[in-house]
């Protein structure tokens, strides 16, 4: 039986994305995302909040470019990836483990949820929603900033196309 390893997160960046290039030509973009849940305590009626931090690694070149260019600390994102744990050694040679949400070259999705004019995060440069690739096309071109369909003509009314010269 095959398993499913899929993670979907909606949250805010805890730090600016950091890019790292490898000798083989590949690259990775890393950042952390905070997700929060809130509830009201039944005993006291007090509002409570719990925040989880998730490490994210993007190995998809196009999504990595979009993340580096448009995301900043505080940006809100929707992302889909897989959960992976890797083993590494620190400077003292002690083995460490890190679990992160990974967006691979052909799997994963990143959607920027902040509008270009949004005050969240550090400065502008973010795009509004949209699908694959974060609000633009799959090659990284930005989408319009939230005013969808403003360049379209309104749909004609039902009777706009009726000919007044009809004799009946």
mmCIF file with all atom_site columns, C-alpha atoms in Angstrom:
data_model
loop_
_atom_site.group_PDB
_atom_site.id
_atom_site.type_symbol
_atom_site.label_atom_id
_atom_site.label_alt_id
_atom_site.label_comp_id
_atom_site.label_asym_id
_atom_site.label_entity_id
_atom_site.label_seq_id
_atom_site.pdbx_PDB_ins_code
_atom_site.Cartn_x
_atom_site.Cartn_y
_atom_site.Cartn_z
_atom_site.occupancy
_atom_site.B_iso_or_equiv
_atom_site.pdbx_formal_charge
_atom_site.auth_seq_id
_atom_site.auth_comp_id
_atom_site.auth_asym_id
_atom_site.auth_atom_id
_atom_site.pdbx_PDB_model_num
ATOM 1   C CA . UNK A 1 1   ? 0.000   0.000  0.000   1.00 0.00 ? 1   UNK A CA 1
ATOM 2   C CA . UNK A 1 2   ? 1.385   3.409  -0.995  1.00 0.00 ? 2   UNK A CA 1
ATOM 3   C CA . UNK A 1 3   ? 1.500   6.243  1.508   1.00 0.00 ? 3   UNK A CA 1
ATOM 4   C CA . UNK A 1 4   ? 0.704   9.918  1.150   1.00 0.00 ? 4   UNK A CA 1
ATOM 5   C CA . UNK A 1 5   ? 3.093   12.627 2.314   1.00 0.00 ? 5   UNK A CA 1
ATOM 6   C CA . UNK A 1 6   ? 1.479   16.007 1.700   1.00 0.00 ? 6   UNK A CA 1
ATOM 7   C CA . UNK A 1 7   ? 1.619   19.122 3.841   1.00 0.00 ? 7   UNK A CA 1
ATOM 8   C CA . UNK A 1 8   ? -0.593  22.169 3.309   1.00 0.00 ? 8   UNK A CA 1
ATOM 9   C CA . UNK A 1 9   ? 0.161   25.322 5.284   1.00 0.00 ? 9   UNK A CA 1
ATOM 10  C CA . UNK A 1 10  ? -1.240  28.835 5.403   1.00 0.00 ? 10  UNK A CA 1
ATOM 11  C CA . UNK A 1 11  ? 0.838   31.116 7.547   1.00 0.00 ? 11  UNK A CA 1
ATOM 12  C CA . UNK A 1 12  ? 3.222   34.038 7.800   1.00 0.00 ? 12  UNK A CA 1
ATOM 13  C CA . UNK A 1 13  ? 6.965   34.100 7.238   1.00 0.00 ? 13  UNK A CA 1
ATOM 14  C CA . UNK A 1 14  ? 9.052   34.402 10.386  1.00 0.00 ? 14  UNK A CA 1
ATOM 15  C CA . UNK A 1 15  ? 12.105  35.681 8.512   1.00 0.00 ? 15  UNK A CA 1
ATOM 16  C CA . UNK A 1 16  ? 13.141  36.754 5.038   1.00 0.00 ? 16  UNK A CA 1
ATOM 17  C CA . UNK A 1 17  ? 13.897  33.883 2.627   1.00 0.00 ? 17  UNK A CA 1
ATOM 18  C CA . UNK A 1 18  ? 17.555  32.864 2.445   1.00 0.00 ? 18  UNK A CA 1
ATOM 19  C CA . UNK A 1 19  ? 18.965  31.539 -0.827  1.00 0.00 ? 19  UNK A CA 1
ATOM 20  C CA . UNK A 1 20  ? 21.869  29.113 -1.120  1.00 0.00 ? 20  UNK A CA 1
ATOM 21  C CA . UNK A 1 21  ? 23.470  27.831 -4.333  1.00 0.00 ? 21  UNK A CA 1
ATOM 22  C CA . UNK A 1 22  ? 25.160  24.453 -4.651  1.00 0.00 ? 22  UNK A CA 1
ATOM 23  C CA . UNK A 1 23  ? 28.321  23.598 -6.587  1.00 0.00 ? 23  UNK A CA 1
ATOM 24  C CA . UNK A 1 24  ? 26.278  21.365 -8.933  1.00 0.00 ? 24  UNK A CA 1
ATOM 25  C CA . UNK A 1 25  ? 24.182  24.343 -10.065 1.00 0.00 ? 25  UNK A CA 1
ATOM 26  C CA . UNK A 1 26  ? 21.142  23.660 -7.894  1.00 0.00 ? 26  UNK A CA 1
ATOM 27  C CA . UNK A 1 27  ? 19.809  25.963 -5.223  1.00 0.00 ? 27  UNK A CA 1
ATOM 28  C CA . UNK A 1 28  ? 17.567  26.029 -2.180  1.00 0.00 ? 28  UNK A CA 1
ATOM 29  C CA . UNK A 1 29  ? 15.507  28.817 -0.618  1.00 0.00 ? 29  UNK A CA 1
ATOM 30  C CA . UNK A 1 30  ? 14.749  28.452 3.095   1.00 0.00 ? 30  UNK A CA 1
ATOM 31  C CA . UNK A 1 31  ? 12.451  30.300 5.483   1.00 0.00 ? 31  UNK A CA 1
ATOM 32  C CA . UNK A 1 32  ? 10.179  29.613 8.435   1.00 0.00 ? 32  UNK A CA 1
ATOM 33  C CA . UNK A 1 33  ? 6.391   29.858 8.467   1.00 0.00 ? 33  UNK A CA 1
ATOM 34  C CA . UNK A 1 34  ? 4.230   30.387 11.551  1.00 0.00 ? 34  UNK A CA 1
ATOM 35  C CA . UNK A 1 35  ? 0.753   28.887 11.729  1.00 0.00 ? 35  UNK A CA 1
ATOM 36  C CA . UNK A 1 36  ? -1.560  29.815 14.581  1.00 0.00 ? 36  UNK A CA 1
ATOM 37  C CA . UNK A 1 37  ? -4.802  28.554 16.000  1.00 0.00 ? 37  UNK A CA 1
ATOM 38  C CA . UNK A 1 38  ? -6.968  30.427 18.476  1.00 0.00 ? 38  UNK A CA 1
ATOM 39  C CA . UNK A 1 39  ? -9.724  29.303 20.792  1.00 0.00 ? 39  UNK A CA 1
ATOM 40  C CA . UNK A 1 40  ? -11.644 30.482 23.827  1.00 0.00 ? 40  UNK A CA 1
ATOM 41  C CA . UNK A 1 41  ? -10.925 28.682 27.106  1.00 0.00 ? 41  UNK A CA 1
ATOM 42  C CA . UNK A 1 42  ? -14.135 27.081 28.383  1.00 0.00 ? 42  UNK A CA 1
ATOM 43  C CA . UNK A 1 43  ? -13.237 27.661 32.038  1.00 0.00 ? 43  UNK A CA 1
ATOM 44  C CA . UNK A 1 44  ? -12.113 31.280 31.983  1.00 0.00 ? 44  UNK A CA 1
ATOM 45  C CA . UNK A 1 45  ? -13.551 32.515 28.684  1.00 0.00 ? 45  UNK A CA 1
ATOM 46  C CA . UNK A 1 46  ? -10.072 33.840 27.932  1.00 0.00 ? 46  UNK A CA 1
ATOM 47  C CA . UNK A 1 47  ? -8.872  33.802 24.332  1.00 0.00 ? 47  UNK A CA 1
ATOM 48  C CA . UNK A 1 48  ? -5.859  31.505 23.817  1.00 0.00 ? 48  UNK A CA 1
ATOM 49  C CA . UNK A 1 49  ? -3.465  31.118 20.905  1.00 0.00 ? 49  UNK A CA 1
ATOM 50  C CA . UNK A 1 50  ? -0.957  28.444 19.919  1.00 0.00 ? 50  UNK A CA 1
ATOM 51  C CA . UNK A 1 51  ? 1.681   29.071 17.255  1.00 0.00 ? 51  UNK A CA 1
ATOM 52  C CA . UNK A 1 52  ? 3.656   26.369 15.450  1.00 0.00 ? 52  UNK A CA 1
ATOM 53  C CA . UNK A 1 53  ? 6.816   27.115 13.473  1.00 0.00 ? 53  UNK A CA 1
ATOM 54  C CA . UNK A 1 54  ? 7.588   25.179 10.296  1.00 0.00 ? 54  UNK A CA 1
ATOM 55  C CA . UNK A 1 55  ? 10.885  25.152 8.407   1.00 0.00 ? 55  UNK A CA 1
ATOM 56  C CA . UNK A 1 56  ? 10.399  25.327 4.631   1.00 0.00 ? 56  UNK A CA 1
ATOM 57  C CA . UNK A 1 57  ? 12.922  24.419 1.911   1.00 0.00 ? 57  UNK A CA 1
ATOM 58  C CA . UNK A 1 58  ? 12.200  25.141 -1.763  1.00 0.00 ? 58  UNK A CA 1
ATOM 59  C CA . UNK A 1 59  ? 14.221  23.164 -4.314  1.00 0.00 ? 59  UNK A CA 1
ATOM 60  C CA . UNK A 1 60  ? 11.973  24.220 -7.227  1.00 0.00 ? 60  UNK A CA 1
ATOM 61  C CA . UNK A 1 61  ? 13.976  26.851 -9.129  1.00 0.00 ? 61  UNK A CA 1
ATOM 62  C CA . UNK A 1 62  ? 10.990  28.920 -10.305 1.00 0.00 ? 62  UNK A CA 1
ATOM 63  C CA . UNK A 1 63  ? 9.228   28.908 -6.948  1.00 0.00 ? 63  UNK A CA 1
ATOM 64  C CA . UNK A 1 64  ? 12.532  29.721 -5.228  1.00 0.00 ? 64  UNK A CA 1
ATOM 65  C CA . UNK A 1 65  ? 12.995  32.792 -7.419  1.00 0.00 ? 65  UNK A CA 1
ATOM 66  C CA . UNK A 1 66  ? 9.469   33.976 -6.656  1.00 0.00 ? 66  UNK A CA 1
ATOM 67  C CA . UNK A 1 67  ? 9.953   33.419 -2.928  1.00 0.00 ? 67  UNK A CA 1
ATOM 68  C CA . UNK A 1 68  ? 13.272  35.300 -2.914  1.00 0.00 ? 68  UNK A CA 1
ATOM 69  C CA . UNK A 1 69  ? 11.892  38.189 -4.928  1.00 0.00 ? 69  UNK A CA 1
ATOM 70  C CA . UNK A 1 70  ? 8.450   38.697 -3.399  1.00 0.00 ? 70  UNK A CA 1
ATOM 71  C CA . UNK A 1 71  ? 8.393   37.231 0.112   1.00 0.00 ? 71  UNK A CA 1
ATOM 72  C CA . UNK A 1 72  ? 9.525   39.065 3.230   1.00 0.00 ? 72  UNK A CA 1
ATOM 73  C CA . UNK A 1 73  ? 9.154   38.553 6.949   1.00 0.00 ? 73  UNK A CA 1
ATOM 74  C CA . UNK A 1 74  ? 5.428   38.785 7.721   1.00 0.00 ? 74  UNK A CA 1
ATOM 75  C CA . UNK A 1 75  ? 4.251   37.816 4.209   1.00 0.00 ? 75  UNK A CA 1
ATOM 76  C CA . UNK A 1 76  ? 1.281   35.465 4.195   1.00 0.00 ? 76  UNK A CA 1
ATOM 77  C CA . UNK A 1 77  ? 1.607   32.348 2.019   1.00 0.00 ? 77  UNK A CA 1
ATOM 78  C CA . UNK A 1 78  ? -0.197  29.161 1.073   1.00 0.00 ? 78  UNK A CA 1
ATOM 79  C CA . UNK A 1 79  ? 2.148   26.288 0.340   1.00 0.00 ? 79  UNK A CA 1
ATOM 80  C CA . UNK A 1 80  ? 2.003   22.599 -0.435  1.00 0.00 ? 80  UNK A CA 1
ATOM 81  C CA . UNK A 1 81  ? 4.940   20.253 -0.048  1.00 0.00 ? 81  UNK A CA 1
ATOM 82  C CA . UNK A 1 82  ? 6.124   17.065 1.588   1.00 0.00 ? 82  UNK A CA 1
ATOM 83  C CA . UNK A 1 83  ? 7.462   16.491 5.087   1.00 0.00 ? 83  UNK A CA 1
ATOM 84  C CA . UNK A 1 84  ? 11.099  15.360 5.138   1.00 0.00 ? 84  UNK A CA 1
ATOM 85  C CA . UNK A 1 85  ? 13.587  14.718 7.917   1.00 0.00 ? 85  UNK A CA 1
ATOM 86  C CA . UNK A 1 86  ? 17.295  14.964 7.203   1.00 0.00 ? 86  UNK A CA 1
ATOM 87  C CA . UNK A 1 87  ? 20.325  14.122 9.300   1.00 0.00 ? 87  UNK A CA 1
ATOM 88  C CA . UNK A 1 88  ? 23.360  16.393 9.533   1.00 0.00 ? 88  UNK A CA 1
ATOM 89  C CA . UNK A 1 89  ? 26.342  17.091 11.798  1.00 0.00 ? 89  UNK A CA 1
ATOM 90  C CA . UNK A 1 90  ? 26.963  20.305 13.673  1.00 0.00 ? 90  UNK A CA 1
ATOM 91  C CA . UNK A 1 91  ? 30.410  21.924 14.045  1.00 0.00 ? 91  UNK A CA 1
ATOM 92  C CA . UNK A 1 92  ? 31.242  19.660 16.995  1.00 0.00 ? 92  UNK A CA 1
ATOM 93  C CA . UNK A 1 93  ? 30.385  16.554 14.963  1.00 0.00 ? 93  UNK A CA 1
ATOM 94  C CA . UNK A 1 94  ? 27.148  15.843 16.845  1.00 0.00 ? 94  UNK A CA 1
ATOM 95  C CA . UNK A 1 95  ? 24.408  14.304 14.691  1.00 0.00 ? 95  UNK A CA 1
ATOM 96  C CA . UNK A 1 96  ? 21.302  16.488 14.420  1.00 0.00 ? 96  UNK A CA 1
ATOM 97  C CA . UNK A 1 97  ? 17.930  15.978 12.758  1.00 0.00 ? 97  UNK A CA 1
ATOM 98  C CA . UNK A 1 98  ? 15.807  18.582 11.035  1.00 0.00 ? 98  UNK A CA 1
ATOM 99  C CA . UNK A 1 99  ? 12.248  18.123 9.818   1.00 0.00 ? 99  UNK A CA 1
ATOM 100 C CA . UNK A 1 100 ? 11.046  20.536 7.157   1.00 0.00 ? 100 UNK A CA 1
ATOM 101 C CA . UNK A 1 101 ? 8.363   21.052 4.541   1.00 0.00 ? 101 UNK A CA 1
ATOM 102 C CA . UNK A 1 102 ? 10.035  20.548 1.175   1.00 0.00 ? 102 UNK A CA 1
ATOM 103 C CA . UNK A 1 103 ? 8.850   21.859 -2.197  1.00 0.00 ? 103 UNK A CA 1
ATOM 104 C CA . UNK A 1 104 ? 10.696  19.790 -4.795  1.00 0.00 ? 104 UNK A CA 1
ATOM 105 C CA . UNK A 1 105 ? 11.465  20.517 -8.426  1.00 0.00 ? 105 UNK A CA 1
ATOM 106 C CA . UNK A 1 106 ? 8.267   18.980 -9.812  1.00 0.00 ? 106 UNK A CA 1
ATOM 107 C CA . UNK A 1 107 ? 6.069   18.858 -6.714  1.00 0.00 ? 107 UNK A CA 1
ATOM 108 C CA . UNK A 1 108 ? 4.898   21.657 -4.529  1.00 0.00 ? 108 UNK A CA 1
ATOM 109 C CA . UNK A 1 109 ? 2.928   24.838 -4.721  1.00 0.00 ? 109 UNK A CA 1
ATOM 110 C CA . UNK A 1 110 ? 3.471   28.341 -3.418  1.00 0.00 ? 110 UNK A CA 1
ATOM 111 C CA . UNK A 1 111 ? 0.811   31.044 -3.488  1.00 0.00 ? 111 UNK A CA 1
ATOM 112 C CA . UNK A 1 112 ? 1.397   34.556 -2.189  1.00 0.00 ? 112 UNK A CA 1
ATOM 113 C CA . UNK A 1 113 ? -1.673  35.671 -0.256  1.00 0.00 ? 113 UNK A CA 1
ATOM 114 C CA . UNK A 1 114 ? -0.757  39.304 0.446   1.00 0.00 ? 114 UNK A CA 1
ATOM 115 C CA . UNK A 1 115 ? -1.841  41.992 -1.982  1.00 0.00 ? 115 UNK A CA 1
ATOM 116 C CA . UNK A 1 116 ? 0.796   44.252 -3.428  1.00 0.00 ? 116 UNK A CA 1
ATOM 117 C CA . UNK A 1 117 ? -0.529  47.163 -1.356  1.00 0.00 ? 117 UNK A CA 1
ATOM 118 C CA . UNK A 1 118 ? -0.749  45.146 1.875   1.00 0.00 ? 118 UNK A CA 1
ATOM 119 C CA . UNK A 1 119 ? 0.984   46.560 4.919   1.00 0.00 ? 119 UNK A CA 1
ATOM 120 C CA . UNK A 1 120 ? 2.028   43.131 6.226   1.00 0.00 ? 120 UNK A CA 1
ATOM 121 C CA . UNK A 1 121 ? 5.698   42.334 6.176   1.00 0.00 ? 121 UNK A CA 1
ATOM 122 C CA . UNK A 1 122 ? 8.651   44.518 5.380   1.00 0.00 ? 122 UNK A CA 1
ATOM 123 C CA . UNK A 1 123 ? 7.853   46.614 2.339   1.00 0.00 ? 123 UNK A CA 1
ATOM 124 C CA . UNK A 1 124 ? 6.098   45.893 -0.928  1.00 0.00 ? 124 UNK A CA 1
ATOM 125 C CA . UNK A 1 125 ? 6.948   43.561 -3.749  1.00 0.00 ? 125 UNK A CA 1
ATOM 126 C CA . UNK A 1 126 ? 4.414   40.862 -2.959  1.00 0.00 ? 126 UNK A CA 1
ATOM 127 C CA . UNK A 1 127 ? 1.658   39.769 -5.284  1.00 0.00 ? 127 UNK A CA 1
ATOM 128 C CA . UNK A 1 128 ? -1.910  38.838 -4.707  1.00 0.00 ? 128 UNK A CA 1
ATOM 129 C CA . UNK A 1 129 ? -3.043  35.210 -4.684  1.00 0.00 ? 129 UNK A CA 1
ATOM 130 C CA . UNK A 1 130 ? -3.246  33.275 -7.897  1.00 0.00 ? 130 UNK A CA 1
ATOM 131 C CA . UNK A 1 131 ? -2.370  29.713 -8.547  1.00 0.00 ? 131 UNK A CA 1
ATOM 132 C CA . UNK A 1 132 ? 0.848   27.887 -9.256  1.00 0.00 ? 132 UNK A CA 1
ATOM 133 C CA . UNK A 1 133 ? 3.919   29.997 -8.907  1.00 0.00 ? 133 UNK A CA 1
ATOM 134 C CA . UNK A 1 134 ? 2.477   32.591 -6.593  1.00 0.00 ? 134 UNK A CA 1
ATOM 135 C CA . UNK A 1 135 ? 0.132   34.976 -8.277  1.00 0.00 ? 135 UNK A CA 1
ATOM 136 C CA . UNK A 1 136 ? 1.683   35.085 -11.717 1.00 0.00 ? 136 UNK A CA 1
ATOM 137 C CA . UNK A 1 137 ? 2.255   32.684 -14.519 1.00 0.00 ? 137 UNK A CA 1
ATOM 138 C CA . UNK A 1 138 ? 4.370   29.590 -14.061 1.00 0.00 ? 138 UNK A CA 1
ATOM 139 C CA . UNK A 1 139 ? 7.455   31.506 -15.211 1.00 0.00 ? 139 UNK A CA 1
ATOM 140 C CA . UNK A 1 140 ? 7.291   34.050 -12.417 1.00 0.00 ? 140 UNK A CA 1
ATOM 141 C CA . UNK A 1 141 ? 5.580   36.976 -14.140 1.00 0.00 ? 141 UNK A CA 1
ATOM 142 C CA . UNK A 1 142 ? 3.561   38.850 -11.524 1.00 0.00 ? 142 UNK A CA 1
ATOM 143 C CA . UNK A 1 143 ? -0.213  38.963 -11.669 1.00 0.00 ? 143 UNK A CA 1
ATOM 144 C CA . UNK A 1 144 ? -2.396  42.017 -11.283 1.00 0.00 ? 144 UNK A CA 1
ATOM 145 C CA . UNK A 1 145 ? -2.742  43.353 -7.768  1.00 0.00 ? 145 UNK A CA 1
ATOM 146 C CA . UNK A 1 146 ? -6.122  42.125 -6.671  1.00 0.00 ? 146 UNK A CA 1
ATOM 147 C CA . UNK A 1 147 ? -8.414  44.120 -8.962  1.00 0.00 ? 147 UNK A CA 1
ATOM 148 C CA . UNK A 1 148 ? -9.436  41.131 -11.031 1.00 0.00 ? 148 UNK A CA 1
ATOM 149 C CA . UNK A 1 149 ? -11.330 41.698 -14.246 1.00 0.00 ? 149 UNK A CA 1
ATOM 150 C CA . UNK A 1 150 ? -11.071 45.490 -14.163 1.00 0.00 ? 150 UNK A CA 1
ATOM 151 C CA . UNK A 1 151 ? -9.932  45.636 -17.806 1.00 0.00 ? 151 UNK A CA 1
ATOM 152 C CA . UNK A 1 152 ? -12.846 43.527 -19.040 1.00 0.00 ? 152 UNK A CA 1
ATOM 153 C CA . UNK A 1 153 ? -15.994 45.008 -20.476 1.00 0.00 ? 153 UNK A CA 1
ATOM 154 C CA . UNK A 1 154 ? -19.101 44.241 -18.435 1.00 0.00 ? 154 UNK A CA 1
ATOM 155 C CA . UNK A 1 155 ? -21.269 41.446 -19.780 1.00 0.00 ? 155 UNK A CA 1
ATOM 156 C CA . UNK A 1 156 ? -23.948 42.806 -22.115 1.00 0.00 ? 156 UNK A CA 1
ATOM 157 C CA . UNK A 1 157 ? -27.506 42.881 -20.858 1.00 0.00 ? 157 UNK A CA 1
ATOM 158 C CA . UNK A 1 158 ? -29.906 40.340 -22.370 1.00 0.00 ? 158 UNK A CA 1
ATOM 159 C CA . UNK A 1 159 ? -31.697 42.896 -24.544 1.00 0.00 ? 159 UNK A CA 1
ATOM 160 C CA . UNK A 1 160 ? -28.575 44.742 -25.772 1.00 0.00 ? 160 UNK A CA 1
ATOM 161 C CA . UNK A 1 161 ? -28.274 42.496 -28.815 1.00 0.00 ? 161 UNK A CA 1
ATOM 162 C CA . UNK A 1 162 ? -31.932 42.674 -29.865 1.00 0.00 ? 162 UNK A CA 1
ATOM 163 C CA . UNK A 1 163 ? -32.552 44.511 -33.110 1.00 0.00 ? 163 UNK A CA 1
ATOM 164 C CA . UNK A 1 164 ? -34.989 47.433 -32.803 1.00 0.00 ? 164 UNK A CA 1
ATOM 165 C CA . UNK A 1 165 ? -35.964 47.050 -36.473 1.00 0.00 ? 165 UNK A CA 1
ATOM 166 C CA . UNK A 1 166 ? -37.757 43.740 -35.896 1.00 0.00 ? 166 UNK A CA 1
ATOM 167 C CA . UNK A 1 167 ? -41.395 44.322 -36.940 1.00 0.00 ? 167 UNK A CA 1
ATOM 168 C CA . UNK A 1 168 ? -43.103 42.414 -34.174 1.00 0.00 ? 168 UNK A CA 1
#
